[in-house]
PDB file of C-alpha atoms in Angstrom:
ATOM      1  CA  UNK A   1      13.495  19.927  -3.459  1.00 40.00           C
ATOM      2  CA  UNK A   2      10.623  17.995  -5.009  1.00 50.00           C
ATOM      3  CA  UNK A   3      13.368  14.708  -4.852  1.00 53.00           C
ATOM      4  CA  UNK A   4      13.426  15.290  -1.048  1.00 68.00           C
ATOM      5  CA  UNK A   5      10.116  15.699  -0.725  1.00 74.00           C
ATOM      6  CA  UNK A   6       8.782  12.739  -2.194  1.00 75.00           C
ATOM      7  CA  UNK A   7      11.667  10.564  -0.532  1.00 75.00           C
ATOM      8  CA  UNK A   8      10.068  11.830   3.045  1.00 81.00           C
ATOM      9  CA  UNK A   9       6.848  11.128   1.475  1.00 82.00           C
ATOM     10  CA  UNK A  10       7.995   7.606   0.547  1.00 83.00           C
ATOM     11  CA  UNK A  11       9.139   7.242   4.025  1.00 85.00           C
ATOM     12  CA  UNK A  12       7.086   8.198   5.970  1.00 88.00           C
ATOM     13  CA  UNK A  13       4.257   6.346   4.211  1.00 89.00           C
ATOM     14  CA  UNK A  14       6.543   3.243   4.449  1.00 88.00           C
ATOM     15  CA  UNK A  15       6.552   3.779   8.176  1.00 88.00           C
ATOM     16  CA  UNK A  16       2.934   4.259   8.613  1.00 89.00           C
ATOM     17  CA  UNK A  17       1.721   0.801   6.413  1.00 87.00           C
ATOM     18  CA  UNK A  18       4.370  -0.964   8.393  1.00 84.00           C
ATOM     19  CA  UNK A  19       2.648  -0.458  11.225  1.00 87.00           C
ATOM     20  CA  UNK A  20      -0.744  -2.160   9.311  1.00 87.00           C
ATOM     21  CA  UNK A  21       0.362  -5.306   9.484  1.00 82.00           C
ATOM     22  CA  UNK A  22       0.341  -5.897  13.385  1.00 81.00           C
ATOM     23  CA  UNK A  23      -2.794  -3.573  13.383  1.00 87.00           C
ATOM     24  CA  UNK A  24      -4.735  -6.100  11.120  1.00 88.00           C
ATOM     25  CA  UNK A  25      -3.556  -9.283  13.041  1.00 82.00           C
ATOM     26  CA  UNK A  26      -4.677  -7.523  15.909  1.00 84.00           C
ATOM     27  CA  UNK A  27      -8.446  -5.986  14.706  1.00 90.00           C
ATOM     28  CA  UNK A  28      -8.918  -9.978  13.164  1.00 89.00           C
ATOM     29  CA  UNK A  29      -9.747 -11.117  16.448  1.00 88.00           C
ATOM     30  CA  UNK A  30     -12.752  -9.045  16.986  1.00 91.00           C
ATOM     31  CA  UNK A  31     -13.657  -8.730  12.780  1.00 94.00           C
ATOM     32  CA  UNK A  32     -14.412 -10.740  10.172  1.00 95.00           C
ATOM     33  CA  UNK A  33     -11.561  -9.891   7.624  1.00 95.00           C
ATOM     34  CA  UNK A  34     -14.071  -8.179   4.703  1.00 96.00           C
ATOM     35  CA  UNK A  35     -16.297  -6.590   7.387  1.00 96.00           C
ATOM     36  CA  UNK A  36     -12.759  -5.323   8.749  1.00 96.00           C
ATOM     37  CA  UNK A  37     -12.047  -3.983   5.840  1.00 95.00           C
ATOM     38  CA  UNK A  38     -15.329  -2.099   4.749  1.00 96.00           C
ATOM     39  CA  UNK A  39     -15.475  -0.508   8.669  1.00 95.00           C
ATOM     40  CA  UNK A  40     -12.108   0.832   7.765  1.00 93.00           C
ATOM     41  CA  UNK A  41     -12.591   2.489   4.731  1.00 92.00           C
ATOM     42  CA  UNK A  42     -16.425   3.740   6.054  1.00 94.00           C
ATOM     43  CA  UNK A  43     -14.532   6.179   8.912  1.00 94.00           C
ATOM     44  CA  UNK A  44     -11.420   6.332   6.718  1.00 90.00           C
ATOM     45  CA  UNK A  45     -13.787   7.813   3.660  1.00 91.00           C
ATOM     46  CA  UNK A  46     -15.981  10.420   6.626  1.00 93.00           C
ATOM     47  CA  UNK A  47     -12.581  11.505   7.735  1.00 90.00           C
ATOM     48  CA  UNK A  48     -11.470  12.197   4.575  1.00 87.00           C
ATOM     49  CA  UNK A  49     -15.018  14.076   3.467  1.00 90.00           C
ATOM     50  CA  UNK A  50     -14.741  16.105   6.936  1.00 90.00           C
ATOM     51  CA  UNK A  51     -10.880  17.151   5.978  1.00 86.00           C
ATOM     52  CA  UNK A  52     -11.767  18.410   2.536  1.00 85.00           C
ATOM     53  CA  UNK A  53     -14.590  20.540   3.856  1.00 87.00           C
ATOM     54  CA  UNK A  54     -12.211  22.092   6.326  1.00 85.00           C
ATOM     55  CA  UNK A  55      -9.178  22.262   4.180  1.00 77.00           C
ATOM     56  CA  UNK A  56     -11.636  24.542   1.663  1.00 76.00           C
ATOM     57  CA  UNK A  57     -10.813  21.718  -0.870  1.00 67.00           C
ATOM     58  CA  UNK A  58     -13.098  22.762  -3.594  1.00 70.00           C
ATOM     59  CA  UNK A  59     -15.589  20.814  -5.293  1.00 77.00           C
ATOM     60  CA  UNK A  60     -16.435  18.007  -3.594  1.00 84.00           C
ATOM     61  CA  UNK A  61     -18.839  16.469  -6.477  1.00 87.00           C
ATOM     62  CA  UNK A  62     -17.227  14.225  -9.211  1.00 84.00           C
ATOM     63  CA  UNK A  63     -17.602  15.535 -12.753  1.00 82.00           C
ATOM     64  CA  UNK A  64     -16.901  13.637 -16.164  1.00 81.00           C
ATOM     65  CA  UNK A  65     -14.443  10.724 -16.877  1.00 84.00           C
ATOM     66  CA  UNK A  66     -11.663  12.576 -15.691  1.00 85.00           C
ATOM     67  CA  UNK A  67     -12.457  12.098 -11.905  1.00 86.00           C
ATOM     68  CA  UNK A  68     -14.900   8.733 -12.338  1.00 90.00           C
ATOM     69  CA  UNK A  69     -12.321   6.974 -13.745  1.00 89.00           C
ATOM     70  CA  UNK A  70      -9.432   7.436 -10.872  1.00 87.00           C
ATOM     71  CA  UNK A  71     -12.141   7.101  -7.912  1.00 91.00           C
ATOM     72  CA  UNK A  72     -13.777   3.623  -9.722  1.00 93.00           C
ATOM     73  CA  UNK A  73     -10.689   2.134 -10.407  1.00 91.00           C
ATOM     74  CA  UNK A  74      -8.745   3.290  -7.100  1.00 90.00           C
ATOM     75  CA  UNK A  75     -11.553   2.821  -5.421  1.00 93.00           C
ATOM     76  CA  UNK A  76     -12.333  -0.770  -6.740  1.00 95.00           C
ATOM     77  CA  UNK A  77      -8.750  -2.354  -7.116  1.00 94.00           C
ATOM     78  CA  UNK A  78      -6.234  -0.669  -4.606  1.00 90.00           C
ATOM     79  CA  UNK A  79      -9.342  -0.449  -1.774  1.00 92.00           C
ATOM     80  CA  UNK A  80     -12.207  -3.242  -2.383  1.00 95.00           C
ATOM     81  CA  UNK A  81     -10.243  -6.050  -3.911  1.00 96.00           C
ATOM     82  CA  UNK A  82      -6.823  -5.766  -2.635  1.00 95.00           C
ATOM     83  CA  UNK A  83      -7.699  -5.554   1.147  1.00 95.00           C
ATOM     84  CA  UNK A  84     -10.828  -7.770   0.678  1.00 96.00           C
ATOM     85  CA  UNK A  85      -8.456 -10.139  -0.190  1.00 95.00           C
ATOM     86  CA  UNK A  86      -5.690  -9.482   2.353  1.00 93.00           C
ATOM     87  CA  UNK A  87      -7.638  -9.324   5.199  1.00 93.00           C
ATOM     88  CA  UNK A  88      -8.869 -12.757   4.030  1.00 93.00           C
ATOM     89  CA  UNK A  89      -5.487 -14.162   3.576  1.00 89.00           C
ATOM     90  CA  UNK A  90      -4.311 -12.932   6.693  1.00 85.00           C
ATOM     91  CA  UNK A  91      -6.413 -15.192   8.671  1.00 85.00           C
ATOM     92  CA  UNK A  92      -4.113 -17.999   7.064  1.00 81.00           C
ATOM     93  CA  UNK A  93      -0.355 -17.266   7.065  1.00 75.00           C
ATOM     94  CA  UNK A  94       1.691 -15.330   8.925  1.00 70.00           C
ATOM     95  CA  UNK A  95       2.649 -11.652   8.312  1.00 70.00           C
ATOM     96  CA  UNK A  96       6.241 -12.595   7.135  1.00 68.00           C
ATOM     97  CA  UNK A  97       4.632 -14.899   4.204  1.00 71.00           C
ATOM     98  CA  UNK A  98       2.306 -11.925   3.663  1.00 75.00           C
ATOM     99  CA  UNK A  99       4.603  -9.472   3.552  1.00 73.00           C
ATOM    100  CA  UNK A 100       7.066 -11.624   1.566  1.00 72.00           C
ATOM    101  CA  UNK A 101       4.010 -12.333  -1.526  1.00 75.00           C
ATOM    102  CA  UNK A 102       3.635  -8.507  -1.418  1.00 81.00           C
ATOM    103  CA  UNK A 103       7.045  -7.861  -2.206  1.00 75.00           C
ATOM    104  CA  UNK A 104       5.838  -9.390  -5.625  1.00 74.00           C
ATOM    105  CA  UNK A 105       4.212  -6.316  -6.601  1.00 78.00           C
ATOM    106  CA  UNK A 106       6.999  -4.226  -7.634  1.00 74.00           C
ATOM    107  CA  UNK A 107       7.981  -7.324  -9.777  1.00 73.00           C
ATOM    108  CA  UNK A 108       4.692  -7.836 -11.382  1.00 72.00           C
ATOM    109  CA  UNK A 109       4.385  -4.060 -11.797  1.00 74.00           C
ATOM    110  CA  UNK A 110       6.723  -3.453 -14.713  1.00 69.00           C
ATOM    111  CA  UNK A 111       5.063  -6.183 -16.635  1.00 66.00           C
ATOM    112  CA  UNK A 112       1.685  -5.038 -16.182  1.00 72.00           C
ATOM    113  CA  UNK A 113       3.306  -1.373 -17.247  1.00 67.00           C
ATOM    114  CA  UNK A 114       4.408  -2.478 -20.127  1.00 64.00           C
ATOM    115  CA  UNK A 115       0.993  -3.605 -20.946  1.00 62.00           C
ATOM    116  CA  UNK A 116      -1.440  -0.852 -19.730  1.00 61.00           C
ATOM    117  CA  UNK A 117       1.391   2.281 -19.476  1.00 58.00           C
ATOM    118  CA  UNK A 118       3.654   2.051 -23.017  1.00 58.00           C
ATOM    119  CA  UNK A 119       5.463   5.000 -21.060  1.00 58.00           C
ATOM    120  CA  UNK A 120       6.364   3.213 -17.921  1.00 57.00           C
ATOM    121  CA  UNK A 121       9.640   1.382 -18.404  1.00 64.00           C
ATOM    122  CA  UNK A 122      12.058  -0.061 -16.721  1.00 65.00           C
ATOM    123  CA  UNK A 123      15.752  -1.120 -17.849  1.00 73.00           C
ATOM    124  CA  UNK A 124      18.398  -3.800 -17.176  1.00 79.00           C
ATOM    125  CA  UNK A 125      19.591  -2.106 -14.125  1.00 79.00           C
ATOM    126  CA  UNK A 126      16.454  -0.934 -12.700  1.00 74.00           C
ATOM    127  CA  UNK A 127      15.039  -4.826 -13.079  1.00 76.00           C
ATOM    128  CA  UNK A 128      18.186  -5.888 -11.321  1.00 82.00           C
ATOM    129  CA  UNK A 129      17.462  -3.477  -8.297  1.00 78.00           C
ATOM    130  CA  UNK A 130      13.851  -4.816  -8.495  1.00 76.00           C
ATOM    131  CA  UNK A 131      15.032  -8.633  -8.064  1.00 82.00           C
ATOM    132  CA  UNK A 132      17.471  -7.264  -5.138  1.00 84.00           C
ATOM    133  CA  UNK A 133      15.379  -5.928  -3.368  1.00 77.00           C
ATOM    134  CA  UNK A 134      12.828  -9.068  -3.722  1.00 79.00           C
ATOM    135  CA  UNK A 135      15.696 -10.608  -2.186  1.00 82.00           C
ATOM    136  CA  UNK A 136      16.138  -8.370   0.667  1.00 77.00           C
ATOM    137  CA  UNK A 137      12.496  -8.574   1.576  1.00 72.00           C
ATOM    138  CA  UNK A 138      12.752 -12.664   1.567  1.00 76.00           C
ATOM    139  CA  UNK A 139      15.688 -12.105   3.906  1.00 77.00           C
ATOM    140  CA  UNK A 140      13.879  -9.727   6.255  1.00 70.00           C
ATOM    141  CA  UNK A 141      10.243 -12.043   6.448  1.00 65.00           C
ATOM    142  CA  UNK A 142      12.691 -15.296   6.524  1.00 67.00           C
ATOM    143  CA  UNK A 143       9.284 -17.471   5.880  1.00 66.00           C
ATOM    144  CA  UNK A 144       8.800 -20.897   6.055  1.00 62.00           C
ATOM    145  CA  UNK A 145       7.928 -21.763   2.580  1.00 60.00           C
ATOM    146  CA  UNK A 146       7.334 -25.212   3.153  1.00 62.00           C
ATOM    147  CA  UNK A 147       3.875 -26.228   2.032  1.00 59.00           C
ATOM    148  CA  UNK A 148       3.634 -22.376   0.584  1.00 55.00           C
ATOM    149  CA  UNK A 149       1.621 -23.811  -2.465  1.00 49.00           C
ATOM    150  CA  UNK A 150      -0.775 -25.523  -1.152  1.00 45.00           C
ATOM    151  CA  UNK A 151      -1.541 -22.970   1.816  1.00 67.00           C
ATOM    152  CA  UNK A 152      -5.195 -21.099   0.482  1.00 78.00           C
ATOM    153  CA  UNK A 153      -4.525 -18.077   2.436  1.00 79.00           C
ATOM    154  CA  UNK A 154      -1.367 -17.641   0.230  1.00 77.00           C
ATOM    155  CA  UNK A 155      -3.281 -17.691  -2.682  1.00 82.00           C
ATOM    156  CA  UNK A 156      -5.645 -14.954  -1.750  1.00 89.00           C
ATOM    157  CA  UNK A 157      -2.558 -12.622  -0.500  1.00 86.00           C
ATOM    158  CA  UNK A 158      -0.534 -13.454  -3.659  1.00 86.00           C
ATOM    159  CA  UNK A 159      -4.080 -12.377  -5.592  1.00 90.00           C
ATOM    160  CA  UNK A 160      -4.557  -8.830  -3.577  1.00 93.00           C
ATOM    161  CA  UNK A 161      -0.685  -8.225  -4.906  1.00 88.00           C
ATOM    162  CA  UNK A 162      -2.278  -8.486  -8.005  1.00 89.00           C
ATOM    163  CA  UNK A 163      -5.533  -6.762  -7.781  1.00 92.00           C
ATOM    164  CA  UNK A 164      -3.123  -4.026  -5.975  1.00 88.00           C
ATOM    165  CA  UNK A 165      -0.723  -3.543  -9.424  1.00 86.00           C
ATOM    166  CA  UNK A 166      -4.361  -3.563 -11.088  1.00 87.00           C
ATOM    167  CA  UNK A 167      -4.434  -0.150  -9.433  1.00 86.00           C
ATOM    168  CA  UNK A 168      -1.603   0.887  -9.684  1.00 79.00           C
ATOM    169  CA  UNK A 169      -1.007   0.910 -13.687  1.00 80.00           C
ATOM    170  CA  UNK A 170      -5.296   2.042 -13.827  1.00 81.00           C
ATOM    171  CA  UNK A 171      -5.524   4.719 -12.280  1.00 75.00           C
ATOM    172  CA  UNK A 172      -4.573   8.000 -13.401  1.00 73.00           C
ATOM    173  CA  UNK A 173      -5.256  11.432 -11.891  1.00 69.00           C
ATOM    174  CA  UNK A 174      -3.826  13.716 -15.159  1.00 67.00           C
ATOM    175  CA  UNK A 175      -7.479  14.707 -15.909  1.00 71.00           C
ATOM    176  CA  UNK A 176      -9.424  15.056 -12.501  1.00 74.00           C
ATOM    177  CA  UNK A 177     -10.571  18.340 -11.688  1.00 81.00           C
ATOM    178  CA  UNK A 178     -11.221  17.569  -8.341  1.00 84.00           C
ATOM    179  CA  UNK A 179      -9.042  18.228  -5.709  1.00 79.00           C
ATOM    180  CA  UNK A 180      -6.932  15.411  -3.746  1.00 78.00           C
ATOM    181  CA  UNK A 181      -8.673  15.122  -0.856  1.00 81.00           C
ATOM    182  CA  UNK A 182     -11.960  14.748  -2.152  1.00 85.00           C
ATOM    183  CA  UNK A 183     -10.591  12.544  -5.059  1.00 86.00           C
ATOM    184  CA  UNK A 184      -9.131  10.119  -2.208  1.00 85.00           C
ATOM    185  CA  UNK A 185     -12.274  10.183  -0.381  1.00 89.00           C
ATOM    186  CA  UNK A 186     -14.687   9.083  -2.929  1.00 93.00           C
ATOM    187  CA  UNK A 187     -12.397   6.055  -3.922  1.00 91.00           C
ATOM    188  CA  UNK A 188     -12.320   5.249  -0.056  1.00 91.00           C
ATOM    189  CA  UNK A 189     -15.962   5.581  -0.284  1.00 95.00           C
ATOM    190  CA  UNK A 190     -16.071   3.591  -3.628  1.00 96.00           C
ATOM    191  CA  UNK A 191     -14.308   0.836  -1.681  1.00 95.00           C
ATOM    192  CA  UNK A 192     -15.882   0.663   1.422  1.00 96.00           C
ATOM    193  CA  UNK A 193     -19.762   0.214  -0.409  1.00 97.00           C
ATOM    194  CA  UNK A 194     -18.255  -2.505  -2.756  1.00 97.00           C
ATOM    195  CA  UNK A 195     -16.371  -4.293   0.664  1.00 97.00           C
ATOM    196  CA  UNK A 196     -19.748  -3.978   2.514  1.00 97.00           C
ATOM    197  CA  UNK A 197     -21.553  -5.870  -0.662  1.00 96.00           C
ATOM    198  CA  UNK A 198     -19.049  -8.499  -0.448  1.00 96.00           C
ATOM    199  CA  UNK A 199     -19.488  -9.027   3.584  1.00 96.00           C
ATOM    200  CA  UNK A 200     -23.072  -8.794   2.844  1.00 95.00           C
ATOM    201  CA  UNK A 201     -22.805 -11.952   0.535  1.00 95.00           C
ATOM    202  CA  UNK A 202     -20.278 -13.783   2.833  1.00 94.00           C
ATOM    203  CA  UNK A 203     -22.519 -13.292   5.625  1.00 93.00           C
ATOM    204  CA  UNK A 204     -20.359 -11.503   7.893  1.00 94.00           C
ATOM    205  CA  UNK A 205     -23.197  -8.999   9.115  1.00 89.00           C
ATOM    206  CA  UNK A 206     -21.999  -6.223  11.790  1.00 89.00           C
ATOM    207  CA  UNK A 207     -24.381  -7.447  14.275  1.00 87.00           C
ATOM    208  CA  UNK A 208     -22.969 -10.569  14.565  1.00 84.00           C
ATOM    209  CA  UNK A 209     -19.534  -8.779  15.999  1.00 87.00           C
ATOM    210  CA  UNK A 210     -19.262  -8.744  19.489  1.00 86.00           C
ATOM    211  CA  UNK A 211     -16.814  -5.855  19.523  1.00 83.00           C
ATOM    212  CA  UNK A 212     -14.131  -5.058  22.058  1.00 89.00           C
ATOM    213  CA  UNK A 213     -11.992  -1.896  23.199  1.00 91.00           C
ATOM    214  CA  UNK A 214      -9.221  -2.918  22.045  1.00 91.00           C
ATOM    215  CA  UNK A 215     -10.749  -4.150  18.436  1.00 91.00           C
ATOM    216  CA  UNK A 216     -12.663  -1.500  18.121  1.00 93.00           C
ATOM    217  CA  UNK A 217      -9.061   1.522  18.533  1.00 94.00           C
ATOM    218  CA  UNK A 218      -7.224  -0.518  16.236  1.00 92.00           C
ATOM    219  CA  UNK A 219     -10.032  -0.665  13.600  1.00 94.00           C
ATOM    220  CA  UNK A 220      -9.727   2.997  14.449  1.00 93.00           C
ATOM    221  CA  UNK A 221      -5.971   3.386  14.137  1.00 94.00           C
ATOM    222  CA  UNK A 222      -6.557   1.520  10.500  1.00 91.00           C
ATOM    223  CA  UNK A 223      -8.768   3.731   9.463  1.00 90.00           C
ATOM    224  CA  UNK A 224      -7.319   6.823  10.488  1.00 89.00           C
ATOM    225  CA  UNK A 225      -3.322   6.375  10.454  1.00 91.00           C
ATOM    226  CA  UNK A 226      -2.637   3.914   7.711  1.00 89.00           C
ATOM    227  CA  UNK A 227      -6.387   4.220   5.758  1.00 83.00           C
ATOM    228  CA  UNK A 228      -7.087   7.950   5.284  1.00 83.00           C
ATOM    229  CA  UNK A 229      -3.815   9.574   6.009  1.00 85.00           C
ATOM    230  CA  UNK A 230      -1.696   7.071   4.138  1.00 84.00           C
ATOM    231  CA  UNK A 231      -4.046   6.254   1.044  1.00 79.00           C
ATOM    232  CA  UNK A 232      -3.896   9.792   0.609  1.00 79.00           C
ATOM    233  CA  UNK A 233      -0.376   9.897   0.371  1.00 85.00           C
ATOM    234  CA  UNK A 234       0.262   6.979  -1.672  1.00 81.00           C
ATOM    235  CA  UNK A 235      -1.750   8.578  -4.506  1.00 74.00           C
ATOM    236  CA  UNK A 236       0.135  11.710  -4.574  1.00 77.00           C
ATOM    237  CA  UNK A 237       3.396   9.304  -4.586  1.00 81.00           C
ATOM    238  CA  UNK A 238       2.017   7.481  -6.931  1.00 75.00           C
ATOM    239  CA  UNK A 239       0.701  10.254  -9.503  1.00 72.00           C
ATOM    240  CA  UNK A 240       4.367  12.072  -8.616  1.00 75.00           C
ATOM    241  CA  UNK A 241       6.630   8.773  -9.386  1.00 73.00           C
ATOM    242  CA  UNK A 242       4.691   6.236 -11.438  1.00 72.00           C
ATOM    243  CA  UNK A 243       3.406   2.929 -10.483  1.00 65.00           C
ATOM    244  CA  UNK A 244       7.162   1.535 -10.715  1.00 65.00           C
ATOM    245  CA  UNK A 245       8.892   3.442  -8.206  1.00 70.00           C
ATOM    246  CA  UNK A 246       6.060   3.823  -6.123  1.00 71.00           C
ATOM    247  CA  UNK A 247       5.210  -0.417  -6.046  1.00 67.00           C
ATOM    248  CA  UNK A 248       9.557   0.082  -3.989  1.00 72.00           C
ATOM    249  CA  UNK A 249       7.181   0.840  -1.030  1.00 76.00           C
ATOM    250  CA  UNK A 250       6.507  -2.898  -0.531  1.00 74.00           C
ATOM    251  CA  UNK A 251      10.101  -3.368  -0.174  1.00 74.00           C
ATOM    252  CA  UNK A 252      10.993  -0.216   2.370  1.00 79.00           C
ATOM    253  CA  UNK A 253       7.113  -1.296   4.678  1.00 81.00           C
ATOM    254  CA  UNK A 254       8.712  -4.814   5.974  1.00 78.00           C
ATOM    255  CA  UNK A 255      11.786  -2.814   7.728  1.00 79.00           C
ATOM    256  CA  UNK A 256       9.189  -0.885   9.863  1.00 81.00           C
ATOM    257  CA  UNK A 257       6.826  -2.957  10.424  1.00 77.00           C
ATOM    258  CA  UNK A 258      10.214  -4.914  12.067  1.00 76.00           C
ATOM    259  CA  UNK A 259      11.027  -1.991  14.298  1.00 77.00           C
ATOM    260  CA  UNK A 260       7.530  -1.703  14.927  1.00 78.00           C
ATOM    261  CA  UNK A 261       7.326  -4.926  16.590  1.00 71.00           C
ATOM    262  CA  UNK A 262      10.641  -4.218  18.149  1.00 76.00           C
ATOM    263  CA  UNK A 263       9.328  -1.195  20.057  1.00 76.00           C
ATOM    264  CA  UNK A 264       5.898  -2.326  20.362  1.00 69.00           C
ATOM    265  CA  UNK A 265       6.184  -6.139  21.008  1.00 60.00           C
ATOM    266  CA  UNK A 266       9.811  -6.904  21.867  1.00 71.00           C
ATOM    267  CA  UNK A 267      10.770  -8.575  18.736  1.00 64.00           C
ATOM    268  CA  UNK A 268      14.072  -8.668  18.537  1.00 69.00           C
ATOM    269  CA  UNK A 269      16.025  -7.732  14.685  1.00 65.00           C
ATOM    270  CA  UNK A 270      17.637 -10.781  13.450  1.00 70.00           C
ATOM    271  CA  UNK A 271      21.128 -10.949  11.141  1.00 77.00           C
ATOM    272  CA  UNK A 272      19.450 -12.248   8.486  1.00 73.00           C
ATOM    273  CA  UNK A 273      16.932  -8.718   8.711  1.00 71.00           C
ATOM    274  CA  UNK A 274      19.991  -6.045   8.341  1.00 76.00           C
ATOM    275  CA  UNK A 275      21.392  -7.982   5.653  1.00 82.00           C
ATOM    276  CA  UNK A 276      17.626  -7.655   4.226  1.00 78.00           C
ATOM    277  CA  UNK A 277      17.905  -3.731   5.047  1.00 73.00           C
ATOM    278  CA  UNK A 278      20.667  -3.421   3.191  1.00 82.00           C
ATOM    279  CA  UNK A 279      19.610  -5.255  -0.152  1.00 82.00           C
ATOM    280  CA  UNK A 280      16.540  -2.952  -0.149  1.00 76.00           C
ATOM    281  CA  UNK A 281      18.717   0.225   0.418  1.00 74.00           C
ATOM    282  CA  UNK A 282      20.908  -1.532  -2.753  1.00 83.00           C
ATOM    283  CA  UNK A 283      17.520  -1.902  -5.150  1.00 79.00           C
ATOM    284  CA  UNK A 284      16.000   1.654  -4.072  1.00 71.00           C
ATOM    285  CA  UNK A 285      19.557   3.110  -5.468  1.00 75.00           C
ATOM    286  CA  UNK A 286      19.474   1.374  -8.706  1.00 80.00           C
ATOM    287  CA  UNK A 287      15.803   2.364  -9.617  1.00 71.00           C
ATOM    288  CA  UNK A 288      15.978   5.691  -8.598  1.00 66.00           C
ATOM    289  CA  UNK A 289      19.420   6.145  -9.955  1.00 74.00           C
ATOM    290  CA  UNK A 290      18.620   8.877 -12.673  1.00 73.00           C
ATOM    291  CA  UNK A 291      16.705  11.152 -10.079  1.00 65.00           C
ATOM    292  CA  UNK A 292      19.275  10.675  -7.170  1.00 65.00           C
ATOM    293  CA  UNK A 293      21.856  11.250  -9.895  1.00 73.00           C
ATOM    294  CA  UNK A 294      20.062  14.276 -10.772  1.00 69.00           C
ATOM    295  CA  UNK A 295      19.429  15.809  -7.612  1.00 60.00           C
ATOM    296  CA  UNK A 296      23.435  15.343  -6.463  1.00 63.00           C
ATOM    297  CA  UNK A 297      24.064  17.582  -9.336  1.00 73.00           C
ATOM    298  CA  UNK A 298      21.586  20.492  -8.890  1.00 65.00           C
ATOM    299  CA  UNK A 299      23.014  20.489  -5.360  1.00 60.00           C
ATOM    300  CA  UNK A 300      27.238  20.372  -6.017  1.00 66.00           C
ATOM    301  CA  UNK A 301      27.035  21.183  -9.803  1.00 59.00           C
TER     302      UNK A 301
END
């Protein structure tokens, strides 16, 4: 049961962030990128504060290392830097080259593990289902590479991959006493003050936005769908399965943010994109091998 619940968890937060993408794109044309960013995380931080009042989530002040540590780091890495960087980047290339530099982080993952998390590890097979599944994400985004080097806004999504497996191997929940809700909140929080710094020193001040409907609901929809309700899923993924497993997301996100635009925008699925679907379905097998494996025989013996 917990096997089946984290694989609807894993989907169902894929679904959600693949949705982000368009969302962003969209919100950019009313807000500057890091000013995007910080509004997102302010509501996405109240909304989580309001929910853990209601929910009856316990304490809602930090105490000691044990919850500091998760909500700086969480809050500085896998919120500030990583979108703060994103957003910027997505100004620059398109959302199939962004996508495609994200599908880095479940390679860059394992090596940072080895580094920060002795216990993390990945073997022959899994690293093969790792580079497949790289490959099925470079068939789905199909980008034009040419130039890729010398394009800036590459640079800064290639560096929020990075600042995002920063997270991922930091931040550890085994000794917070607070409760998940809360915990998710104050790195939100954490986030959104150190994003709001950074616009501050870049200059992009909210009275300088001339905001419009439509800007304004999908800064909502950010904030809400993918910010609150999917950060505070990807931290119970990612306490549940590890910073390996749970970096596959940025393999299974690019096949719904493609039926997203398929429903939403009329985009139509390419050849080249369920040949992608099926290298990722390939790589999720051979990483999660032992716990599939496991499951199949609680359930036939």
């Amino acid at each position: 049961m917990p096997v089946n619940r984290d694989a609807l968890g894993f989907l169902a937060l894929a679904a959600v962030w693949g949705t982000a993408f368009v969302a962003t794109k969209a919100a950019l044309a009313t807000f500057p990128p890091v000013l995007l960013a910080a509004l997102r995380f302010d509501i996405a931080a109240a909304a989580l504060f309001a929910v853990a009042v209601v929910a009856g989530d316990g304490r809602l002040r930090p105490a000691g290392r044990g919850d500091l540590a998760p909500i700086l780091t969480g809050g500085a890495f896998s919120i500030g830097l990583h979108h703060a960087l994103l957003f910027t980047g997505q100004q620059y290339v398109a959302s199939a080259v962004a996508a495609t530099l994200l599908g880095l982080i479940p390679v860059l993952t394992p090596v940072a593990a080895r580094v920060l998390r002795p216990e993390e590890r990945l073997d022959a097979v899994g690293a093969a289902g790792v580079l497949v599944g790289f490959a099925g994400l470079v068939l789905i985004a199909n980008p034009d590479l040419g130039g890729l080097s010398a394009n800036l806004g590459a640079v800064f999504v290639f560096a929020s991959a990075v600042a995002w497996v920063a997270g991922a191997v930091t931040t550890r929940e085994d000794d917070a006493t607070l409760g998940p809700l809360a915990l998710q909140a104050w790195m939100a929080l954490v986030g959104a003050l150190l994003l709001h710094v950074a616009a501050a020193a870049l200059g992009q001040a909210p009275w300088g936005v001339t905001a419009t409907r439509e800007g304004v609901a999908w800064l909502v929809y950010l904030a809400v769908v993918p910010g609150a309700g999917g950060f505070l899923l990807y931290f119970r993924l990612l306490d549940r399965l590890g910073p390996i497993r749970a970096g596959l997301l940025e393999y299974a996100i690019p096949p719904f943010a493609a039926l997203f635009g398929f429903l939403v925008l009329g985009e139509r699925l390419a050849e080249h994109t369920v040949w992608g679907f099926a290298c990722i379905l390939l790589a999720f097998l051979l990483v999660q091998r032992e716990p599939i494996r496991g499951a199949l025989r609680r359930r036939f013996g």
